[in-house]
Short mmCIF file of C-alpha atoms and ligand atoms in Angstrom, two decimals:
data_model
loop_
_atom_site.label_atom_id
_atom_site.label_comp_id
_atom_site.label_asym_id
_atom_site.label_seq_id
_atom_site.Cartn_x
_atom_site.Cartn_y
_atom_site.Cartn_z
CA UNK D 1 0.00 0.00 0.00
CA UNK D 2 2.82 2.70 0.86
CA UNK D 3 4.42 1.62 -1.94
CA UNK D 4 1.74 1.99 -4.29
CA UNK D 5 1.04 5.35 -2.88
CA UNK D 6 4.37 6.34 -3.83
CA UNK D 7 4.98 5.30 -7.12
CA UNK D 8 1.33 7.37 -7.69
CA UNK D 9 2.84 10.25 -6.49
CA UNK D 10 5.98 9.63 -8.70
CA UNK D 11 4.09 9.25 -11.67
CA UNK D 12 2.10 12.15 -10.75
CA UNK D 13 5.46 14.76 -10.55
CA UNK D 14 6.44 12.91 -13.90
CA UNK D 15 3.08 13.80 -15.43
CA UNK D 16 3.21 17.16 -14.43
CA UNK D 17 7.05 17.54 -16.06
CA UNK D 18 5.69 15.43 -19.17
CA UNK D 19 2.69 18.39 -19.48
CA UNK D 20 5.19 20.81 -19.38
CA UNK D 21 7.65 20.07 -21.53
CA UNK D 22 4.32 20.00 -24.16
CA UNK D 23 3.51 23.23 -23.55
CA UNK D 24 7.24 24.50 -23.08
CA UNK D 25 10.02 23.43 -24.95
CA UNK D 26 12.55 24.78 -27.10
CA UNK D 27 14.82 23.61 -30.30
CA UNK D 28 18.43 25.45 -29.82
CA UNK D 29 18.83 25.02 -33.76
CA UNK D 30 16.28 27.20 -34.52
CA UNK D 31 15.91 29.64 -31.20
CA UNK D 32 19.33 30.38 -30.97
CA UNK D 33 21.21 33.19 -33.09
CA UNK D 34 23.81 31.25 -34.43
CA UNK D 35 24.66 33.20 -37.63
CA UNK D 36 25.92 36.71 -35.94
CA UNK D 37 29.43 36.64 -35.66
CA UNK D 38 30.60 36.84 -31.96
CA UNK D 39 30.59 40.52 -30.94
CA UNK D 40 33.66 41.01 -28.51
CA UNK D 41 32.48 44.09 -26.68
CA UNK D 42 30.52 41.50 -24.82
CA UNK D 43 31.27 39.37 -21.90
CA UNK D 44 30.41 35.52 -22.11
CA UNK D 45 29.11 35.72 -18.14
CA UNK D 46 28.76 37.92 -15.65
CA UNK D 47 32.05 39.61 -14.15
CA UNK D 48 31.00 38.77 -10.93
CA UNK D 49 30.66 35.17 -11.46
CA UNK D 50 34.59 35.19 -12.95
CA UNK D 51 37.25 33.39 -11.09
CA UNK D 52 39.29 36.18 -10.58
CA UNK D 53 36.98 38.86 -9.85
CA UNK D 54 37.79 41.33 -7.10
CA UNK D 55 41.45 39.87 -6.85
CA UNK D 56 44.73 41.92 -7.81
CA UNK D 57 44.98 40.46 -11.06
CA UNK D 58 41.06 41.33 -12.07
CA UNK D 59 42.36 44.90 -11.44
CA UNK D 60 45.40 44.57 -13.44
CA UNK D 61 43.47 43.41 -16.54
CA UNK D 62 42.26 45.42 -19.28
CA UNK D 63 38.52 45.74 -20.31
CA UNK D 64 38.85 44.17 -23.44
CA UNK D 65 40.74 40.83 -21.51
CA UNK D 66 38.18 40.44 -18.63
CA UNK D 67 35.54 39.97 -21.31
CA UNK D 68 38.20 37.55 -23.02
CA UNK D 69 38.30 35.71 -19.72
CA UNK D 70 34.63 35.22 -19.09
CA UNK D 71 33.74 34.28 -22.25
CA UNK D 72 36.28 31.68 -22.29
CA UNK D 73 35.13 30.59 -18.89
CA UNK D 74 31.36 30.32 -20.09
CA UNK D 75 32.85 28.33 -22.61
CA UNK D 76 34.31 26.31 -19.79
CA UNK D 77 31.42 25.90 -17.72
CA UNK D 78 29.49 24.83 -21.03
CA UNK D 79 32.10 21.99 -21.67
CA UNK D 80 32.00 20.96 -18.05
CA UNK D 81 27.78 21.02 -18.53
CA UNK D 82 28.71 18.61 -21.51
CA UNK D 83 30.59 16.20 -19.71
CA UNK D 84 27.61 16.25 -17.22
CA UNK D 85 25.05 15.70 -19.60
CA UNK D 86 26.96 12.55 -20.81
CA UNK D 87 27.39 11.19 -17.66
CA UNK D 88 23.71 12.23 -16.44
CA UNK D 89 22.03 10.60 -19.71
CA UNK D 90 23.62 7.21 -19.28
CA UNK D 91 22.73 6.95 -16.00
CA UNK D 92 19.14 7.61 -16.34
CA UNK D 93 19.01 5.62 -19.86
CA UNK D 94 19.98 2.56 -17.68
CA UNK D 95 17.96 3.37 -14.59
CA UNK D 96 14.83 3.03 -16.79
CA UNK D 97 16.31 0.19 -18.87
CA UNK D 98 13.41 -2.78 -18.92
CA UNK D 99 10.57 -0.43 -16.27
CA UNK D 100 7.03 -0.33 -17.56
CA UNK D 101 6.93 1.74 -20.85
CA UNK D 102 3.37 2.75 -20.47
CA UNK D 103 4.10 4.77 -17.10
CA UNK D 104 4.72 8.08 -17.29
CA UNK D 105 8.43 8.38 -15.53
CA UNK D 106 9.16 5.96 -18.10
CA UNK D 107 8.63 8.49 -20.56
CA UNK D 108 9.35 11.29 -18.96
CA UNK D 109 12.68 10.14 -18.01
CA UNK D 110 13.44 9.86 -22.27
CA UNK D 111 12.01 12.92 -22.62
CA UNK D 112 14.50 14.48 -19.93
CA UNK D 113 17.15 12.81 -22.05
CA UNK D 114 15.82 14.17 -25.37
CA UNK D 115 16.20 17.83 -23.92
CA UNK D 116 19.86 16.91 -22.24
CA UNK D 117 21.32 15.52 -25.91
CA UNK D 118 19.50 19.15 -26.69
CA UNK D 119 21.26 21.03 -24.53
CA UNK D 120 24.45 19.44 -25.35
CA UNK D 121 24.49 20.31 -28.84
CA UNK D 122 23.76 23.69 -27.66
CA UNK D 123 26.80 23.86 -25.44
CA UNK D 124 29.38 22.63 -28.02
CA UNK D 125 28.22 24.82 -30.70
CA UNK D 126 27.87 27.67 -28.18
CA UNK D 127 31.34 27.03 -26.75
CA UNK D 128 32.64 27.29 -30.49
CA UNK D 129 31.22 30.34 -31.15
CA UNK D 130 32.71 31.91 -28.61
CA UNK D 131 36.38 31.05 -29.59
CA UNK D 132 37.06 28.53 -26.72
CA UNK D 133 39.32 25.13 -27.61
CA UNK D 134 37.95 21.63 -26.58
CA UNK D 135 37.81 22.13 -22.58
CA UNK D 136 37.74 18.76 -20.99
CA UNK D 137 37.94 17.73 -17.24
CA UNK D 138 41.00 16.56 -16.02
CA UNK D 139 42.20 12.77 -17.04
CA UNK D 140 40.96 12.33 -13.27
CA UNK D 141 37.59 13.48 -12.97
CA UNK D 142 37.17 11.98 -16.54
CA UNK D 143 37.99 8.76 -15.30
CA UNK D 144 35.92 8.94 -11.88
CA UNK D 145 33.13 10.28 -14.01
CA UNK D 146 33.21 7.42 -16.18
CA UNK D 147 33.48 4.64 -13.34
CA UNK D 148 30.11 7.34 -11.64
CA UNK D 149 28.01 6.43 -15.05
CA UNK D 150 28.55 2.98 -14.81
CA UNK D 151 27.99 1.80 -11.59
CA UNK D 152 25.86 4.47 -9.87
CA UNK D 153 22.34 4.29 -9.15
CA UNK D 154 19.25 5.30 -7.03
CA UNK D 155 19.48 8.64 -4.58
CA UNK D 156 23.75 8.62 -5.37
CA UNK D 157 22.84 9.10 -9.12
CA UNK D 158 19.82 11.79 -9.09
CA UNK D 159 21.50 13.45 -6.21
CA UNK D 160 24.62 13.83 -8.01
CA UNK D 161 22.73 14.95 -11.06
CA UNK D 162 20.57 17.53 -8.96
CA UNK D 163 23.95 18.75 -7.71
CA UNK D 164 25.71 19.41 -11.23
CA UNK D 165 21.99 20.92 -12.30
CA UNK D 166 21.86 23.54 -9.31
CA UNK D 167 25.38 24.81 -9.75
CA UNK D 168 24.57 25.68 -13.35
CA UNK D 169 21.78 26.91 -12.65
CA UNK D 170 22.78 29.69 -10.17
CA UNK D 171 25.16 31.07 -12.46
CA UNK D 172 23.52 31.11 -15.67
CA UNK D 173 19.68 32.63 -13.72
CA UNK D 174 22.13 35.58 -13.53
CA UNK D 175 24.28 35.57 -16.92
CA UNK D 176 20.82 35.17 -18.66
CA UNK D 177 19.20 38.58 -17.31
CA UNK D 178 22.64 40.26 -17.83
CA UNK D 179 22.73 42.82 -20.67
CA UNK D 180 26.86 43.24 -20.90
CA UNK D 181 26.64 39.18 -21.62
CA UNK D 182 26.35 38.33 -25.33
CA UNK D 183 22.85 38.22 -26.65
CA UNK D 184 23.53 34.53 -27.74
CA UNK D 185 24.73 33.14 -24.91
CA UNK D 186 21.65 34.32 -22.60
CA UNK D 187 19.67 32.82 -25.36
CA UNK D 188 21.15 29.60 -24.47
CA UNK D 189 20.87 29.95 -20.39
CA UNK D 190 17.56 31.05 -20.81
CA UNK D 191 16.47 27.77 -22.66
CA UNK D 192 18.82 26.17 -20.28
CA UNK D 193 17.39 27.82 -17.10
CA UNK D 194 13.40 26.89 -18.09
CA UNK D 195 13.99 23.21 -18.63
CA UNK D 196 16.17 22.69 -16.25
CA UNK D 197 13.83 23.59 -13.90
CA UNK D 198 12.03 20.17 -14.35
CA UNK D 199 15.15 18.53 -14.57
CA UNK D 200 15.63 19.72 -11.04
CA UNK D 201 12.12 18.84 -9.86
CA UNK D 202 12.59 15.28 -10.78
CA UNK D 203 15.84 14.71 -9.53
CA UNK D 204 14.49 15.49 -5.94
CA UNK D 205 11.42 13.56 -6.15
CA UNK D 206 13.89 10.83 -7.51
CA UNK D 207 15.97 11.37 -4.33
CA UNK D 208 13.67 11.51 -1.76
CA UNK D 209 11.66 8.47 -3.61
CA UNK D 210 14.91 6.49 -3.73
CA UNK D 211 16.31 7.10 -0.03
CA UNK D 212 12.67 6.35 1.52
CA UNK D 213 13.72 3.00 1.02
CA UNK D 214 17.34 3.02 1.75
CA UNK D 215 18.91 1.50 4.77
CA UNK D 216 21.27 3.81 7.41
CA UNK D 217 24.65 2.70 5.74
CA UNK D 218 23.07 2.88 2.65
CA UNK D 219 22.33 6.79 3.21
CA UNK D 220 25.76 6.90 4.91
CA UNK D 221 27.76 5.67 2.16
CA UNK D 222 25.90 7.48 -0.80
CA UNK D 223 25.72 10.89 1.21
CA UNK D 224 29.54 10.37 0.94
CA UNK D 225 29.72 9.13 -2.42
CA UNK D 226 27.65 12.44 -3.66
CA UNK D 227 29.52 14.42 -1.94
CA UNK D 228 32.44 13.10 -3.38
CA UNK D 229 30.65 13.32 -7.07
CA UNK D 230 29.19 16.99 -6.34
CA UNK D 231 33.31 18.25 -5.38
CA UNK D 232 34.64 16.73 -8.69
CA UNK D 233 32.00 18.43 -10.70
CA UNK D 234 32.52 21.70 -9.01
CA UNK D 235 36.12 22.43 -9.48
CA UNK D 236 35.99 21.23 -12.84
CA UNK D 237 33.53 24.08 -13.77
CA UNK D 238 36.14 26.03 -14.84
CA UNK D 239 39.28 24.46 -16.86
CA UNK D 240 42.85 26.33 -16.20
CA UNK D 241 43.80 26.60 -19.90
CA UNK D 242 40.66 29.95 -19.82
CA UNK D 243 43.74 31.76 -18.34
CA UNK D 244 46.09 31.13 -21.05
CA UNK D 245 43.64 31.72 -23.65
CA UNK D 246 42.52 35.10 -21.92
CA UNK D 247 46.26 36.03 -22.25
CA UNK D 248 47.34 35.49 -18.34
CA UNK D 249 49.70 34.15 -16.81
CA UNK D 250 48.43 30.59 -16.01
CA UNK D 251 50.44 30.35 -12.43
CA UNK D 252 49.22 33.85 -11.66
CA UNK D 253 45.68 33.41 -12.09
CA UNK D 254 45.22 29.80 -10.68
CA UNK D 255 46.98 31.10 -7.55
CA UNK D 256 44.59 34.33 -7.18
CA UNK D 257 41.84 32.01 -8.48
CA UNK D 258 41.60 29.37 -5.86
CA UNK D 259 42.67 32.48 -2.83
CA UNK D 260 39.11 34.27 -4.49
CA UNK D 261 37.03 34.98 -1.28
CA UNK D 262 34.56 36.53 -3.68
CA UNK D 263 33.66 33.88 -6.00
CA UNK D 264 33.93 31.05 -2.78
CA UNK D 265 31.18 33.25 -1.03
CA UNK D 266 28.96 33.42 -4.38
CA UNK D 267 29.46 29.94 -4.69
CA UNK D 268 27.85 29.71 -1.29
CA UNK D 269 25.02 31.99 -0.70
CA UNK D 270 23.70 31.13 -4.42
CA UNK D 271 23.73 27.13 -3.14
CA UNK D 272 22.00 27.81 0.25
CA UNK D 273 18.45 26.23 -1.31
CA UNK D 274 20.48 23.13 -2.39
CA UNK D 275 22.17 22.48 0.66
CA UNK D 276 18.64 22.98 2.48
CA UNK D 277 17.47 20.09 0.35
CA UNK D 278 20.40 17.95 1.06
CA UNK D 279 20.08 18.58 4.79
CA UNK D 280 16.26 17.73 4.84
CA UNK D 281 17.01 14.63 2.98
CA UNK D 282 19.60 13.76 5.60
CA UNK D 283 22.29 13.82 3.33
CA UNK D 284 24.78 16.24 4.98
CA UNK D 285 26.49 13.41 6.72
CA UNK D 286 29.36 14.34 9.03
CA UNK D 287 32.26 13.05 6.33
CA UNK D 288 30.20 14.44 3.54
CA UNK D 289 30.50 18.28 4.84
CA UNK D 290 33.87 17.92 4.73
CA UNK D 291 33.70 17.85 0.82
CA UNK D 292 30.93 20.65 0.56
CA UNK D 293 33.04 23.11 2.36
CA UNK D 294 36.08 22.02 0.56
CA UNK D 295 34.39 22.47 -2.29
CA UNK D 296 33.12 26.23 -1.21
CA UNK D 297 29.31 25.12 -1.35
CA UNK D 298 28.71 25.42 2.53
FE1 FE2 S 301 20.86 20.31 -19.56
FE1 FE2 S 302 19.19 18.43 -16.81
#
């Protein structure tokens, strides 16, 4: 009976995301201005969401190269949202692998992986456009990301995906209403911003759904595990080569970079509704804080 109650009200949130995505849904192909050539009196993010804003070397820098920098670090963070997306859509494609077809997580759950291979596009051709090489993760985080994809499942795998959704989110709610960022690219987070939204929604029904029936090492070894997940996804948001292709001195601006007060304390008041969520699904475990804070999210 409780069970039955709560796949209802499972099916019911995936209804609700399944309506949506009828009445709101974009194609990137088509919505997105693709044909104007990159104007460079634009910045690729907001200045305040830059690694080195407020430091000594932000001051140092020209106009001309802080909008060099933070277009090649919203190249970054699209790259990073790539990698993600990969990751994210394998693990859902096998979590559904052989459920009931007719239900509507079922279909919702393709549908969320329609809009991710979506998205993805968006991000590589958007990342192009804006100058930016290939930016991939370090060999490391490639590697645990690919061992992630493969083996995790239940309230470790939607948490971790809720995680890497919220953290984009943040930043590109702001780049999106921000008029010195490039027309284009707050096409993209805007498109980004609205269906992620049900992303989000899912992936904490998933996780609440999921750890209802989890045991107490269970939750103790996956609030670990995600926490683990969520650091590796956070500091590879932004890749160190942006420095040397804004024209800095790669040493320099790593250093200043990972001293930033500024961007560790926007990191943390814009995920205070995340870590809410975590806490209330009793997922802040003692050993897991330690990787939140490390990772400037608490
Ligand atoms: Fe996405
Ligand atoms: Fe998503």
């Amino acid at each position: 009976m409780g069970s039955s109650i709560q796949e209802q009200s499972g099916d019911d949130v995936a209804q609700r995301l399944l309506d949506s995505a009828a009445t709101l849904a974009y194609d990137p192909a088509t919505e997105v201005d693709w044909d104007t050539p990159l104007d460079k009196d634009f910045h690729g993010a907001s200045p305040e969401w830059s690694t080195l804003y407020g430091t000594a070397y932000w001051r140092e820098m020209s106009e001309a190269q802080r909008r060099e920098l933070t277009r090649q670090e919203a190249a970054s963070v699209a790259s990073t949202g790539i990698w993600f997306e990969m990751i994210l859509q394998q693990m859902v494609l096998r979590d559904i692998y052989a459920k009931d077809p007719t239900g509507a997580e079922f279909q919702w759950a393709l549908t969320e992986v329609a809009e991710e291979c979506r998205h993805s596009i968006m991000f590589a051709r958007g990342a192009k456009k804006l100058g930016a090489p290939a930016y991939r993760p370090h060999r490391v985080a490639v590697e645990l990301g690919r061992a992630f994809k493969t083996v995790a499942f239940g309230e470790a795998a939607y948490a971790a995906i809720l995680v890497a959704e919220e953290v984009l989110d943040v930043m590109q709610r702001d780049w999106m209403r921000d008029e010195r960022v490039v027309p284009f690219v707050r096409t993209i987070n805007n498109i980004h911003v609205v269906e992620e939204s049900r992303h989000m929604k899912f992936a904490r029904d998933q996780t609440r759904k999921r750890l209802a029936g989890a045991g107490e090492a269970r939750r103790q070894i996956n609030a670990l595990v995600i926490a683990i997940a969520s650091y590796v996804i956070v500091t590879s948001m932004v890749n160190k080569r942006v420095y040397a292709e804004a024209g800095l001195d790669v040493e320099r601006a790593v250093t200043e970079a990972k001293a930033n007060e500024h961007h560790k304390s926007m990191m943390r008041s814009s995920c205070s509704g995340l870590m809410e969520f975590l806490a209330s699904a009793r997922l802040l475990t003692k050993p897991a804080l330690v990787f939140y804070k490390r990772a400037h999210l608490i």
